[in-house]
PDB file of C-alpha atoms in Angstrom:
ATOM      1  CA  LYS H   1      89.239 153.676 115.567  1.00 65.00           C
ATOM      2  CA  ASN H   2      87.731 152.532 112.638  1.00 79.00           C
ATOM      3  CA  GLU H   3      84.352 154.183 111.507  1.00 91.00           C
ATOM      4  CA  VAL H   4      83.248 150.064 110.875  1.00 95.00           C
ATOM      5  CA  GLU H   5      84.294 147.477 112.885  1.00 96.00           C
ATOM      6  CA  GLN H   6      84.028 143.750 112.439  1.00 97.00           C
ATOM      7  CA  SER H   7      83.672 140.477 114.311  1.00 96.00           C
ATOM      8  CA  PRO H   8      85.936 138.471 114.687  1.00 97.00           C
ATOM      9  CA  GLN H   9      88.692 139.175 112.340  1.00 96.00           C
ATOM     10  CA  ASN H  10      89.042 135.330 111.661  1.00 97.00           C
ATOM     11  CA  LEU H  11      86.652 132.226 112.017  1.00 97.00           C
ATOM     12  CA  THR H  12      87.069 128.909 111.382  1.00 98.00           C
ATOM     13  CA  ALA H  13      84.923 126.523 111.442  1.00 97.00           C
ATOM     14  CA  GLN H  14      83.473 122.541 111.022  1.00 98.00           C
ATOM     15  CA  GLU H  15      80.274 121.986 107.949  1.00 98.00           C
ATOM     16  CA  GLY H  16      77.765 122.214 109.045  1.00 97.00           C
ATOM     17  CA  GLU H  17      78.144 125.251 111.955  1.00 98.00           C
ATOM     18  CA  PHE H  18      75.693 128.083 112.225  1.00 98.00           C
ATOM     19  CA  ILE H  19      77.805 131.375 111.253  1.00 98.00           C
ATOM     20  CA  THR H  20      77.678 134.759 112.730  1.00 98.00           C
ATOM     21  CA  ILE H  21      79.687 137.967 111.776  1.00 98.00           C
ATOM     22  CA  ASN H  22      78.894 140.984 113.536  1.00 98.00           C
ATOM     23  CA  CYS H  23      79.561 144.785 111.890  1.00 98.00           C
ATOM     24  CA  SER H  24      79.472 147.776 114.187  1.00 97.00           C
ATOM     25  CA  TYR H  25      79.654 151.318 113.158  1.00 95.00           C
ATOM     26  CA  SER H  26      80.069 154.661 114.760  1.00 92.00           C
ATOM     27  CA  VAL H  27      78.608 156.836 111.955  1.00 84.00           C
ATOM     28  CA  GLY H  28      74.652 157.945 110.215  1.00 82.00           C
ATOM     29  CA  ILE H  29      74.157 155.280 107.218  1.00 84.00           C
ATOM     30  CA  SER H  30      72.041 155.380 104.199  1.00 85.00           C
ATOM     31  CA  ALA H  31      72.491 151.606 104.000  1.00 91.00           C
ATOM     32  CA  LEU H  32      74.553 148.538 105.258  1.00 95.00           C
ATOM     33  CA  HIS H  33      76.292 146.421 102.798  1.00 96.00           C
ATOM     34  CA  TRP H  34      77.338 142.837 102.980  1.00 97.00           C
ATOM     35  CA  LEU H  35      79.931 141.603 100.473  1.00 97.00           C
ATOM     36  CA  GLN H  36      81.598 138.314  99.843  1.00 97.00           C
ATOM     37  CA  GLN H  37      84.840 138.148  98.678  1.00 95.00           C
ATOM     38  CA  HIS H  38      86.571 134.974  97.152  1.00 90.00           C
ATOM     39  CA  PRO H  39      90.552 134.748  97.138  1.00 85.00           C
ATOM     40  CA  GLY H  40      92.080 136.176  93.230  1.00 77.00           C
ATOM     41  CA  GLY H  41      89.927 139.491  94.594  1.00 78.00           C
ATOM     42  CA  GLY H  42      86.381 139.381  92.797  1.00 87.00           C
ATOM     43  CA  ILE H  43      83.737 140.670  95.375  1.00 93.00           C
ATOM     44  CA  VAL H  44      80.170 140.065  94.632  1.00 94.00           C
ATOM     45  CA  SER H  45      77.340 141.937  97.040  1.00 94.00           C
ATOM     46  CA  LEU H  46      75.343 139.797  98.964  1.00 96.00           C
ATOM     47  CA  PHE H  47      72.818 142.155 101.034  1.00 95.00           C
ATOM     48  CA  MET H  48      71.981 145.743 101.013  1.00 93.00           C
ATOM     49  CA  LEU H  49      69.672 146.776 103.789  1.00 93.00           C
ATOM     50  CA  SER H  50      68.643 149.388 105.944  1.00 90.00           C
ATOM     51  CA  SER H  51      66.439 148.365 108.446  1.00 92.00           C
ATOM     52  CA  GLY H  52      65.290 144.611 109.576  1.00 94.00           C
ATOM     53  CA  LYS H  53      66.414 141.527 107.814  1.00 96.00           C
ATOM     54  CA  LYS H  54      67.038 140.274 105.141  1.00 96.00           C
ATOM     55  CA  LYS H  55      67.568 136.616 103.482  1.00 97.00           C
ATOM     56  CA  HIS H  56      69.102 134.867 100.695  1.00 95.00           C
ATOM     57  CA  GLY H  57      69.325 131.146 101.053  1.00 96.00           C
ATOM     58  CA  ARG H  58      71.586 129.850 103.458  1.00 97.00           C
ATOM     59  CA  LEU H  59      72.197 133.682 104.547  1.00 98.00           C
ATOM     60  CA  ILE H  60      70.151 136.047 106.556  1.00 98.00           C
ATOM     61  CA  ALA H  61      71.701 139.305 107.485  1.00 98.00           C
ATOM     62  CA  THR H  62      70.293 142.099 110.252  1.00 98.00           C
ATOM     63  CA  ILE H  63      70.768 145.426 111.122  1.00 97.00           C
ATOM     64  CA  ASN H  64      69.956 147.273 113.984  1.00 96.00           C
ATOM     65  CA  ILE H  65      69.503 150.968 113.224  1.00 93.00           C
ATOM     66  CA  GLN H  66      69.470 151.983 117.576  1.00 93.00           C
ATOM     67  CA  GLU H  67      72.391 150.010 118.220  1.00 95.00           C
ATOM     68  CA  LYS H  68      74.027 150.315 115.247  1.00 95.00           C
ATOM     69  CA  HIS H  69      75.081 147.101 114.289  1.00 97.00           C
ATOM     70  CA  SER H  70      74.424 144.190 111.988  1.00 98.00           C
ATOM     71  CA  SER H  71      75.274 140.816 111.824  1.00 98.00           C
ATOM     72  CA  LEU H  72      75.168 138.177 108.869  1.00 98.00           C
ATOM     73  CA  HIS H  73      74.373 134.065 109.776  1.00 98.00           C
ATOM     74  CA  ILE H  74      75.173 131.569 107.704  1.00 98.00           C
ATOM     75  CA  THR H  75      73.114 128.630 108.123  1.00 97.00           C
ATOM     76  CA  ALA H  76      74.390 124.968 107.447  1.00 97.00           C
ATOM     77  CA  SER H  77      77.857 126.283 106.389  1.00 97.00           C
ATOM     78  CA  HIS H  78      79.373 124.831 103.494  1.00 97.00           C
ATOM     79  CA  PRO H  79      83.250 124.654 102.573  1.00 96.00           C
ATOM     80  CA  ARG H  80      82.567 126.868  99.583  1.00 95.00           C
ATOM     81  CA  ASP H  81      81.557 129.461 101.949  1.00 96.00           C
ATOM     82  CA  SER H  82      84.787 130.273 102.972  1.00 96.00           C
ATOM     83  CA  ALA H  83      85.910 133.634 101.512  1.00 97.00           C
ATOM     84  CA  VAL H  84      86.150 137.377 103.169  1.00 96.00           C
ATOM     85  CA  TYR H  85      83.386 139.160 104.169  1.00 98.00           C
ATOM     86  CA  ILE H  86      83.057 142.689 103.981  1.00 97.00           C
ATOM     87  CA  CYS H  87      80.338 145.051 105.995  1.00 97.00           C
ATOM     88  CA  ALA H  88      80.271 148.209 104.278  1.00 95.00           C
ATOM     89  CA  VAL H  89      78.092 151.411 104.802  1.00 92.00           C
ATOM     90  CA  GLY H  90      76.796 154.276 102.980  1.00 87.00           C
ATOM     91  CA  VAL H  91      76.932 156.946 105.332  1.00 79.00           C
ATOM     92  CA  ILE H  92      74.000 159.782 104.686  1.00 68.00           C
ATOM     93  CA  GLN H  93      76.269 162.385 103.471  1.00 67.00           C
ATOM     94  CA  GLY H  94      77.253 160.933 100.184  1.00 61.00           C
ATOM     95  CA  ALA H  95      75.543 157.354  99.952  1.00 54.00           C
ATOM     96  CA  GLN H  96      78.246 156.193  97.530  1.00 73.00           C
ATOM     97  CA  LYS H  97      81.007 156.705  99.688  1.00 81.00           C
ATOM     98  CA  LEU H  98      81.298 153.501 101.252  1.00 88.00           C
ATOM     99  CA  VAL H  99      83.240 153.375 104.212  1.00 91.00           C
ATOM    100  CA  PHE H 100      84.648 149.520 105.122  1.00 94.00           C
ATOM    101  CA  GLY H 101      84.900 147.181 107.439  1.00 95.00           C
ATOM    102  CA  GLN H 102      88.534 145.343 107.971  1.00 95.00           C
ATOM    103  CA  GLY H 103      86.309 142.037 106.380  1.00 96.00           C
ATOM    104  CA  THR H 104      86.319 138.472 108.220  1.00 97.00           C
ATOM    105  CA  ARG H 105      87.943 135.369 106.863  1.00 96.00           C
ATOM    106  CA  LEU H 106      85.939 133.068 107.371  1.00 97.00           C
ATOM    107  CA  THR H 107      87.403 129.123 106.762  1.00 97.00           C
ATOM    108  CA  ILE H 108      84.560 126.040 106.660  1.00 97.00           C
ATOM    109  CA  ASN H 109      86.506 122.767 107.204  1.00 97.00           C
ATOM    110  CA  PRO H 110      84.898 119.403 105.676  1.00 95.00           C
TER     111      PRO H 110
ATOM    112  CA  GLU W   1      80.769 139.896  77.846  1.00 58.00           C
ATOM    113  CA  THR W   2      78.426 140.603  81.107  1.00 72.00           C
ATOM    114  CA  GLY W   3      78.946 142.562  84.420  1.00 94.00           C
ATOM    115  CA  VAL W   4      82.050 144.974  85.063  1.00 96.00           C
ATOM    116  CA  THR W   5      85.671 143.895  83.635  1.00 96.00           C
ATOM    117  CA  GLN W   6      89.136 144.785  84.066  1.00 97.00           C
ATOM    118  CA  THR W   7      91.975 144.683  82.077  1.00 97.00           C
ATOM    119  CA  PRO W   8      94.707 144.460  82.760  1.00 97.00           C
ATOM    120  CA  ARG W   9      94.550 141.691  85.738  1.00 95.00           C
ATOM    121  CA  HIS W  10      97.760 141.425  86.484  1.00 96.00           C
ATOM    122  CA  LEU W  11     100.459 144.515  86.293  1.00 96.00           C
ATOM    123  CA  VAL W  12     103.819 144.749  86.787  1.00 95.00           C
ATOM    124  CA  MET W  13     105.510 148.616  86.592  1.00 93.00           C
ATOM    125  CA  GLY W  14     108.451 150.546  87.379  1.00 90.00           C
ATOM    126  CA  MET W  15     108.542 153.663  89.479  1.00 89.00           C
ATOM    127  CA  THR W  16     108.864 155.547  86.291  1.00 88.00           C
ATOM    128  CA  ASN W  17     106.295 154.228  83.976  1.00 88.00           C
ATOM    129  CA  LYS W  18     103.191 155.548  82.778  1.00 94.00           C
ATOM    130  CA  LYS W  19     100.213 152.292  82.282  1.00 95.00           C
ATOM    131  CA  SER W  20      96.342 152.854  82.284  1.00 97.00           C
ATOM    132  CA  LEU W  21      93.484 150.266  83.980  1.00 98.00           C
ATOM    133  CA  LYS W  22      90.992 150.106  82.316  1.00 98.00           C
ATOM    134  CA  CYS W  23      87.185 149.509  83.309  1.00 98.00           C
ATOM    135  CA  GLU W  24      84.213 148.847  81.430  1.00 97.00           C
ATOM    136  CA  GLN W  25      80.181 148.102  82.666  1.00 97.00           C
ATOM    137  CA  HIS W  26      78.139 146.537  80.279  1.00 95.00           C
ATOM    138  CA  LEU W  27      75.213 146.902  82.919  1.00 95.00           C
ATOM    139  CA  GLY W  28      73.378 149.857  81.761  1.00 93.00           C
ATOM    140  CA  HIS W  29      74.656 152.260  85.033  1.00 93.00           C
ATOM    141  CA  ASN W  30      76.112 155.373  84.958  1.00 90.00           C
ATOM    142  CA  ALA W  31      77.816 155.655  88.518  1.00 92.00           C
ATOM    143  CA  MET W  32      81.484 153.913  88.797  1.00 95.00           C
ATOM    144  CA  TYR W  33      83.984 153.746  91.166  1.00 95.00           C
ATOM    145  CA  TRP W  34      87.520 152.924  91.784  1.00 97.00           C
ATOM    146  CA  TYR W  35      88.555 151.246  94.742  1.00 96.00           C
ATOM    147  CA  LYS W  36      92.192 150.103  96.249  1.00 96.00           C
ATOM    148  CA  GLN W  37      93.133 146.964  98.491  1.00 95.00           C
ATOM    149  CA  SER W  38      96.190 146.673  99.874  1.00 94.00           C
ATOM    150  CA  ALA W  39      97.916 143.802 101.960  1.00 88.00           C
ATOM    151  CA  LYS W  40      96.006 143.807 105.566  1.00 81.00           C
ATOM    152  CA  LYS W  41      93.687 146.783 104.969  1.00 89.00           C
ATOM    153  CA  PRO W  42      90.221 147.413 104.278  1.00 91.00           C
ATOM    154  CA  LEU W  43      89.028 149.024 101.072  1.00 93.00           C
ATOM    155  CA  GLU W  44      89.367 152.480 100.278  1.00 93.00           C
ATOM    156  CA  LEU W  45      87.353 154.699  98.155  1.00 92.00           C
ATOM    157  CA  MET W  46      89.239 156.498  95.839  1.00 95.00           C
ATOM    158  CA  PHE W  47      86.891 158.247  92.868  1.00 94.00           C
ATOM    159  CA  VAL W  48      83.525 158.192  92.382  1.00 92.00           C
ATOM    160  CA  TYR W  49      81.911 159.163  89.186  1.00 93.00           C
ATOM    161  CA  ASN W  50      78.192 159.668  88.841  1.00 89.00           C
ATOM    162  CA  PHE W  51      77.092 160.823  84.824  1.00 89.00           C
ATOM    163  CA  LYS W  52      80.841 160.924  83.990  1.00 89.00           C
ATOM    164  CA  GLU W  53      81.508 163.403  86.249  1.00 90.00           C
ATOM    165  CA  GLN W  54      83.680 163.007  89.020  1.00 90.00           C
ATOM    166  CA  THR W  55      81.755 162.938  92.425  1.00 87.00           C
ATOM    167  CA  GLU W  56      84.444 162.403  95.079  1.00 85.00           C
ATOM    168  CA  ASN W  57      88.039 162.273  94.716  1.00 88.00           C
ATOM    169  CA  ASN W  58      88.968 160.776  98.119  1.00 86.00           C
ATOM    170  CA  SER W  59      92.387 162.617  98.599  1.00 90.00           C
ATOM    171  CA  VAL W  60      94.325 160.647  95.982  1.00 95.00           C
ATOM    172  CA  PRO W  61      97.839 161.525  95.139  1.00 95.00           C
ATOM    173  CA  SER W  62      98.193 163.105  91.807  1.00 94.00           C
ATOM    174  CA  ARG W  63     100.202 160.492  90.911  1.00 95.00           C
ATOM    175  CA  PHE W  64      96.567 158.582  90.223  1.00 97.00           C
ATOM    176  CA  SER W  65      95.240 160.589  87.470  1.00 96.00           C
ATOM    177  CA  PRO W  66      90.973 159.055  86.500  1.00 97.00           C
ATOM    178  CA  GLU W  67      88.935 159.670  83.242  1.00 97.00           C
ATOM    179  CA  CYS W  68      85.511 158.651  82.406  1.00 96.00           C
ATOM    180  CA  PRO W  69      84.992 159.287  78.605  1.00 95.00           C
ATOM    181  CA  ASN W  70      81.831 158.025  79.027  1.00 94.00           C
ATOM    182  CA  SER W  71      79.239 155.881  81.583  1.00 91.00           C
ATOM    183  CA  SER W  72      80.195 152.096  80.465  1.00 95.00           C
ATOM    184  CA  HIS W  73      84.400 152.941  80.396  1.00 97.00           C
ATOM    185  CA  LEU W  74      86.338 153.889  83.372  1.00 97.00           C
ATOM    186  CA  PHE W  75      90.230 154.327  83.753  1.00 98.00           C
ATOM    187  CA  LEU W  76      92.731 155.388  86.209  1.00 98.00           C
ATOM    188  CA  HIS W  77      96.213 156.909  84.638  1.00 97.00           C
ATOM    189  CA  LEU W  78      99.116 155.727  86.750  1.00 96.00           C
ATOM    190  CA  HIS W  79     102.688 157.447  86.462  1.00 93.00           C
ATOM    191  CA  THR W  80     105.579 157.877  88.587  1.00 93.00           C
ATOM    192  CA  LEU W  81     104.004 155.102  90.986  1.00 93.00           C
ATOM    193  CA  GLN W  82     105.940 154.084  94.086  1.00 94.00           C
ATOM    194  CA  PRO W  83     106.420 150.882  96.050  1.00 93.00           C
ATOM    195  CA  GLU W  84     103.618 151.607  98.471  1.00 93.00           C
ATOM    196  CA  ASP W  85     101.153 151.504  95.521  1.00 96.00           C
ATOM    197  CA  SER W  86     101.225 148.015  94.854  1.00 96.00           C
ATOM    198  CA  ALA W  87      98.055 146.770  95.303  1.00 96.00           C
ATOM    199  CA  LEU W  88      94.611 145.657  94.340  1.00 96.00           C
ATOM    200  CA  TYR W  89      92.619 147.769  92.036  1.00 97.00           C
ATOM    201  CA  LEU W  90      88.660 147.199  92.095  1.00 96.00           C
ATOM    202  CA  CYS W  91      86.827 148.687  90.086  1.00 97.00           C
ATOM    203  CA  ALA W  92      82.626 148.651  90.489  1.00 96.00           C
ATOM    204  CA  SER W  93      79.638 150.357  89.321  1.00 95.00           C
ATOM    205  CA  SER W  94      75.761 150.890  90.647  1.00 92.00           C
ATOM    206  CA  GLN W  95      72.791 152.390  89.579  1.00 88.00           C
ATOM    207  CA  ASP W  96      73.222 156.956  89.247  1.00 81.00           C
ATOM    208  CA  TRP W  97      71.653 158.958  92.013  1.00 73.00           C
ATOM    209  CA  ALA W  98      69.946 162.633  91.875  1.00 67.00           C
ATOM    210  CA  GLN W  99      70.896 163.118  95.741  1.00 62.00           C
ATOM    211  CA  GLY W 100      73.305 161.403  98.181  1.00 57.00           C
ATOM    212  CA  GLU W 101      71.511 160.195 100.273  1.00 61.00           C
ATOM    213  CA  VAL W 102      70.300 156.680  98.959  1.00 71.00           C
ATOM    214  CA  SER W 103      72.973 153.988  98.880  1.00 77.00           C
ATOM    215  CA  TYR W 104      72.427 151.681  95.900  1.00 83.00           C
ATOM    216  CA  GLU W 105      74.337 148.130  95.397  1.00 89.00           C
ATOM    217  CA  GLN W 106      77.278 147.961  93.768  1.00 92.00           C
ATOM    218  CA  TYR W 107      78.455 145.701  91.079  1.00 94.00           C
ATOM    219  CA  PHE W 108      82.640 144.899  91.380  1.00 95.00           C
ATOM    220  CA  GLY W 109      85.258 143.754  88.564  1.00 95.00           C
ATOM    221  CA  PRO W 110      87.516 141.367  88.895  1.00 94.00           C
ATOM    222  CA  GLY W 111      90.499 144.066  90.440  1.00 95.00           C
ATOM    223  CA  THR W 112      93.719 144.615  88.949  1.00 96.00           C
ATOM    224  CA  ARG W 113      96.802 143.519  90.741  1.00 95.00           C
ATOM    225  CA  LEU W 114      99.712 146.025  90.300  1.00 96.00           C
ATOM    226  CA  THR W 115     102.589 145.276  91.475  1.00 96.00           C
ATOM    227  CA  VAL W 116     105.242 148.536  91.508  1.00 95.00           C
ATOM    228  CA  THR W 117     109.258 148.159  91.470  1.00 92.00           C
TER     229      THR W 117
END
């Protein structure tokens, strides 16, 4: 079992739908990162959080440290949100050593 | 140039070749990373440098040899690679750290897509 598990692995939705991607981890962490990877490979950091909730535009990330679970939500989804979303955790000992989930491929149809 | 740049963007090499990947960051960071992304596998950390010192080698085979001459540049020297080394190689940078317990946001380059024939 991977230390970081994401679900679902693939998600297809219609434009405007509310999207939720989940991430569970099994190790002690200093922070959890949500990343976005577009076709072609470039990766952009969306959020880094160690508690509570963060919001940026239509994106919301939450984390529950006790349950070792995080969610990424997208409101009013748009075709340009189509990408692979990756959860990664910075482990407590060696916080710069990120351990990655396998990614969630999101496709938003117009 | 801004952000993190990587060259070349695409590379095809034979198993007996020697080549190098280059990464440069213009963000004033002092920590740099190499990652490997193989098809259908999660991203894997390869190496971490903090202030030019290697702080992490994630059991990477010796046919991959990193070099960090200064805080802005990072190289990955490749020799006698195997076809299974074909992957997207990503470089990233972040703020430096004094202790290991704090995680910092990482900024990624566009990657080098490597094909070993």
